[in-house]
Tab-separated table of C-alpha atoms in Angstrom:
chain	number	residue	atom	x	y	z
A	880	ASN	CA	-81.362	-9.224	1.218
A	881	ILE	CA	-81.879	-8.100	4.788
A	882	PRO	CA	-85.591	-8.087	5.667
A	883	THR	CA	-87.130	-4.965	7.135
A	884	PHE	CA	-89.695	-4.849	9.911
A	885	ALA	CA	-92.318	-2.251	10.722
A	886	GLN	CA	-91.427	-0.663	14.051
A	887	ALA	CA	-94.121	0.609	16.390
A	888	PRO	CA	-93.720	4.320	17.196
A	889	ALA	CA	-91.982	5.021	20.500
A	890	ARG	CA	-94.290	5.869	23.384
A	891	ASN	CA	-94.534	9.548	24.188
A	892	ASP	CA	-96.291	10.550	27.404
A	893	ASN	CA	-95.120	14.172	27.319
A	894	ASP	CA	-98.722	15.329	26.801
A	895	LYS	CA	-99.754	13.768	30.127
A	896	VAL	CA	-97.256	15.940	31.964
A	897	ILE	CA	-98.272	19.015	29.949
A	898	SER	CA	-101.918	18.344	30.842
A	899	LEU	CA	-101.203	18.084	34.574
A	900	SER	CA	-99.136	21.269	34.543
A	901	ALA	CA	-101.829	23.111	32.597
A	902	LYS	CA	-104.370	22.225	35.315
A	903	GLY	CA	-102.293	24.208	37.786
A	904	LEU	CA	-101.019	21.295	39.860
A	905	ASP	CA	-97.960	21.995	41.983
A	906	ASP	CA	-94.643	20.848	40.494
A	907	ASP	CA	-94.022	18.466	43.421
A	908	ILE	CA	-97.342	16.735	42.759
A	909	VAL	CA	-96.551	16.337	39.053
A	910	ILE	CA	-93.092	14.979	39.934
A	911	SER	CA	-94.611	12.447	42.342
A	912	LYS	CA	-96.946	11.319	39.563
A	913	ILE	CA	-93.988	10.887	37.195
A	914	LYS	CA	-92.094	8.791	39.770
A	915	SER	CA	-95.078	6.518	40.433
A	916	SER	CA	-95.950	5.956	36.756
A	917	ASP	CA	-94.337	3.970	33.936
A	918	TRP	CA	-94.602	6.864	31.499
A	919	LYS	CA	-92.147	7.050	28.620
A	920	PHE	CA	-90.962	10.439	27.404
A	921	GLN	CA	-89.426	11.878	24.246
A	922	LEU	CA	-86.833	14.409	25.375
A	923	GLY	CA	-84.912	15.579	22.342
A	924	ASP	CA	-84.000	19.251	21.981
A	925	ASP	CA	-87.264	20.100	20.183
A	926	ASP	CA	-89.276	18.223	22.822
A	927	LEU	CA	-87.632	20.179	25.634
A	928	VAL	CA	-88.430	23.463	23.889
A	929	ALA	CA	-92.055	22.361	23.443
A	930	LEU	CA	-92.326	21.485	27.138
A	931	LYS	CA	-91.019	24.914	28.127
A	932	LYS	CA	-93.455	26.670	25.756
A	933	ALA	CA	-96.300	24.611	27.277
A	934	GLY	CA	-95.418	25.961	30.717
A	935	VAL	CA	-93.904	22.833	32.251
A	936	GLY	CA	-91.574	23.822	35.101
A	937	SER	CA	-87.837	23.154	35.021
A	938	LYS	CA	-88.057	20.883	38.093
A	939	VAL	CA	-90.662	18.755	36.322
A	940	VAL	CA	-88.555	18.548	33.147
A	941	ALA	CA	-85.577	17.480	35.280
A	942	ALA	CA	-87.722	14.722	36.815
A	943	MET	CA	-88.732	13.585	33.327
A	944	LEU	CA	-85.061	13.390	32.336
A	945	ASP	CA	-84.218	11.402	35.486
A	946	ALA	CA	-87.086	8.987	34.818
A	947	SER	CA	-85.782	8.382	31.300
A	948	VAL	CA	-82.285	7.312	32.396
A	949	ILE	CA	-81.835	3.536	32.085
A	950	SER	CA	-79.411	1.468	34.175
A	951	VAL	CA	-79.687	-1.755	32.156
A	952	ALA	CA	-79.636	-2.103	28.361
A	953	GLN	CA	-83.051	-2.314	26.736
A	954	VAL	CA	-82.998	-4.989	24.022
A	955	ALA	CA	-85.649	-6.060	21.502
A	956	VAL	CA	-85.625	-8.625	18.694
A	957	ASP	CA	-87.867	-7.740	15.741
A	958	GLY	CA	-89.669	-5.276	18.004
A	959	LYS	CA	-90.208	-7.777	20.846
A	960	PRO	CA	-88.573	-6.593	24.104
A	961	PHE	CA	-87.051	-9.089	26.516
A	962	LEU	CA	-85.190	-9.116	29.816
A	963	MET	CA	-81.568	-9.769	30.679
A	964	GLN	CA	-80.785	-13.309	31.830
A	965	THR	CA	-78.036	-14.426	34.221
A	966	LEU	CA	-76.037	-17.521	33.333
A	967	GLY	CA	-75.011	-20.081	35.923
A	968	GLN	CA	-72.047	-22.448	35.866
A	969	GLY	CA	-72.620	-25.461	33.646
A	970	LYS	CA	-70.885	-28.815	33.601
A	971	VAL	CA	-67.108	-28.596	33.382
A	972	GLY	CA	-65.857	-31.026	30.752
A	973	GLY	CA	-62.482	-32.618	30.213
A	974	ARG	CA	-61.343	-33.214	33.804
A	975	ILE	CA	-60.841	-36.987	33.378
A	976	GLY	CA	-59.120	-36.506	30.036
A	977	ALA	CA	-56.840	-33.890	31.521
A	978	ALA	CA	-55.860	-36.166	34.408
A	979	LEU	CA	-55.156	-39.158	32.175
A	980	THR	CA	-53.121	-37.150	29.678
A	981	TYR	CA	-51.097	-35.217	32.288
A	982	GLY	CA	-52.804	-31.931	31.468
A	983	ILE	CA	-52.517	-32.237	27.681
A	984	LYS	CA	-56.307	-32.067	27.349
A	985	SER	CA	-57.880	-28.819	28.482
A	986	VAL	CA	-60.665	-28.395	31.025
A	987	LYS	CA	-63.642	-26.449	29.676
A	988	GLU	CA	-65.747	-24.079	31.744
A	989	LYS	CA	-69.320	-23.666	30.564
A	990	ALA	CA	-72.171	-21.338	31.475
A	991	PHE	CA	-75.834	-22.172	30.984
A	992	LEU	CA	-79.434	-21.014	30.922
A	993	THR	CA	-82.169	-23.375	32.084
A	994	GLY	CA	-84.752	-24.656	29.630
A	995	PRO	CA	-84.301	-26.120	26.141
A	996	HIS	CA	-85.646	-22.976	24.417
A	997	ALA	CA	-85.692	-19.231	24.975
A	998	LYS	CA	-89.085	-17.667	25.670
A	999	LEU	CA	-88.667	-15.203	22.794
A	1000	LEU	CA	-88.842	-16.441	19.207
A	1001	ALA	CA	-87.291	-14.302	16.461
A	1002	ALA	CA	-89.566	-13.443	13.539
A	1003	SER	CA	-86.938	-14.371	10.969
A	1004	LYS	CA	-83.524	-15.987	10.500
A	1005	GLN	CA	-81.971	-12.545	10.101
A	1006	PRO	CA	-83.593	-10.614	12.941
A	1007	THR	CA	-83.202	-6.947	13.753
A	1008	ILE	CA	-81.846	-6.534	17.279
A	1009	LYS	CA	-82.400	-3.077	18.778
A	1010	ILE	CA	-80.195	-2.172	21.736
A	1011	GLU	CA	-80.555	0.970	23.866
A	1012	LEU	CA	-77.545	1.340	26.138
A	1013	PRO	CA	-77.159	3.101	29.497
A	1014	LYS	CA	-74.778	6.035	29.475
A	1015	GLY	CA	-71.141	4.979	29.587
A	1016	GLU	CA	-71.672	1.534	28.032
A	1017	SER	CA	-70.204	0.588	24.649
A	1018	ILE	CA	-71.991	-1.380	21.933
A	1019	GLU	CA	-68.706	-3.229	21.411
A	1020	SER	CA	-69.458	-5.139	24.624
A	1021	TYR	CA	-72.491	-6.790	23.012
A	1022	ILE	CA	-71.932	-9.823	20.778
A	1023	LEU	CA	-74.262	-12.362	19.195
A	1024	VAL	CA	-73.454	-15.935	20.223
A	1025	GLN	CA	-75.008	-19.276	19.282
A	1026	MET	CA	-75.531	-21.530	22.291
A	1027	ASP	CA	-75.167	-25.313	22.430
A	1028	LYS	CA	-78.580	-26.878	22.888
A	1029	LYS	CA	-78.980	-29.610	25.500
A	1030	ASP	CA	-82.078	-31.502	26.663
A	1031	ASP	CA	-82.831	-29.215	29.593
A	1032	ARG	CA	-80.534	-26.246	29.073
A	1033	ARG	CA	-78.541	-24.086	26.689
A	1034	GLU	CA	-74.785	-23.811	27.161
A	1035	LEU	CA	-71.791	-21.837	25.961
A	1036	GLU	CA	-68.101	-22.298	26.666
A	1037	VAL	CA	-66.648	-19.358	28.603
A	1038	ALA	CA	-63.113	-20.630	29.321
A	1039	SER	CA	-60.650	-23.426	28.648
A	1040	VAL	CA	-58.044	-24.151	31.331
A	1041	GLY	CA	-54.846	-26.168	30.945
A	1042	GLY	CA	-53.793	-28.291	27.986
A	1043	ILE	CA	-50.819	-27.840	25.694
A	1044	VAL	CA	-51.833	-24.310	24.674
A	1045	GLY	CA	-52.499	-23.137	28.221
A	1046	GLY	CA	-55.604	-21.353	29.472
A	1047	LYS	CA	-58.047	-19.333	27.402
A	1048	SER	CA	-60.915	-17.155	28.589
A	1049	GLY	CA	-63.854	-15.755	26.692
A	1050	ILE	CA	-66.434	-17.019	24.236
A	1051	ARG	CA	-65.178	-19.388	21.528
A	1052	ALA	CA	-64.712	-17.521	18.239
A	1053	GLU	CA	-66.619	-20.166	16.270
A	1054	ALA	CA	-69.721	-19.570	18.423
A	1055	ILE	CA	-69.800	-15.820	17.720
A	1056	ARG	CA	-71.991	-14.711	14.802
A	1057	LYS	CA	-70.941	-11.718	12.716
A	1058	THR	CA	-73.262	-8.735	12.782
A	1059	THR	CA	-73.649	-5.313	11.228
A	1060	VAL	CA	-74.182	-2.602	13.840
A	1061	THR	CA	-75.699	0.765	12.950
A	1062	ALA	CA	-76.130	3.770	15.246
A	1063	ALA	CA	-79.782	4.810	15.368
A	1064	GLY	CA	-79.308	8.046	17.295
A	1065	GLY	CA	-78.525	8.743	20.929
A	1066	ASN	CA	-77.441	5.553	22.651
A	1067	VAL	CA	-79.601	3.308	20.447
A	1068	PHE	CA	-78.118	0.791	18.014
A	1069	SER	CA	-79.420	-1.699	15.471
A	1070	MET	CA	-77.625	-5.059	15.231
A	1071	ILE	CA	-78.355	-7.410	12.300
A	1072	PRO	CA	-76.626	-10.739	11.542
A	1073	THR	CA	-74.603	-10.464	8.334
A	1074	GLU	CA	-75.907	-13.907	7.295
A	1075	PRO	CA	-79.167	-15.751	8.078
A	1076	LEU	CA	-78.935	-17.610	11.370
A	1077	LYS	CA	-79.274	-21.366	11.521
A	1078	LEU	CA	-82.060	-22.899	13.572
A	1079	GLY	CA	-81.067	-22.903	17.209
A	1080	GLU	CA	-80.575	-20.929	20.408
A	1081	TYR	CA	-78.839	-17.541	20.591
A	1082	ILE	CA	-77.853	-14.935	23.142
A	1083	VAL	CA	-76.840	-11.295	22.876
A	1084	TYR	CA	-73.983	-11.744	25.331
A	1085	VAL	CA	-72.550	-8.904	27.419
A	1086	VAL	CA	-68.757	-9.164	27.386
A	1087	GLY	CA	-67.256	-8.697	30.847
A	1088	SER	CA	-70.539	-9.427	32.657
A	1089	ALA	CA	-69.282	-12.506	34.505
A	1090	ASP	CA	-68.646	-12.248	38.250
A	1091	LYS	CA	-67.590	-15.699	39.441
A	1092	ILE	CA	-67.300	-14.554	43.061
A	1093	LYS	CA	-71.060	-13.945	42.950
A	1094	GLU	CA	-71.523	-17.174	40.931
A	1095	ILE	CA	-72.516	-15.202	37.844
A	1096	PHE	CA	-70.995	-16.677	34.681
A	1097	GLY	CA	-72.249	-14.043	32.294
A	1098	ARG	CA	-75.358	-12.088	31.349
A	1099	GLY	CA	-77.256	-11.628	28.129
A	1100	TYR	CA	-80.524	-11.604	26.186
A	1101	ASP	CA	-81.579	-14.982	24.769
A	1102	PHE	CA	-83.844	-15.849	21.826
A	1103	SER	CA	-84.634	-18.785	19.550
A	1104	VAL	CA	-84.625	-19.152	15.768
A	1105	GLU	CA	-86.991	-21.817	14.425
């Protein structure tokens, strides 16, 4: 059975804007306050109607909408939010073997995160991963991957060059963990592993996030299962 977790209600600072407008403050002042604060708004159709009925100006509502647009996915595991991490280039294995076997053995390219453990610990072996995407992004670009644990880092293979079968790019299929993804409304999705995860290190990896010219070998959101 998939465990369920109590989710804290989403923050709603609409009333703060309504209060400022009701005090007769100029729209530009209210907008400046919105831009300088970390307020979170609920802006569904019913919320927009309520703001209009409360006398909040259209310019202020537009500023609230602008402030609610995200440029980077917001990800949480079992209700715990965490930040995107950038992977560097790890050790490249297989070079000696490839040279001695005339290219029969492939050369592996690996990416890594520093530290033996992620800072965030999942609450269970079958965590609920909530992902809110920026406009234009697809949930299909987000996959759950188990990382290889080393003494001082966590690694994952991102390419295999050469060898009898030629070059391959992308995460190894055996490292990817199957998940069930459910739309939760808007651009928010819930991702749950179809089977309990083994103890270890994991990352919600963003497919296509690597930019080797900038020495970025991928991006994602890492967590531990203990």
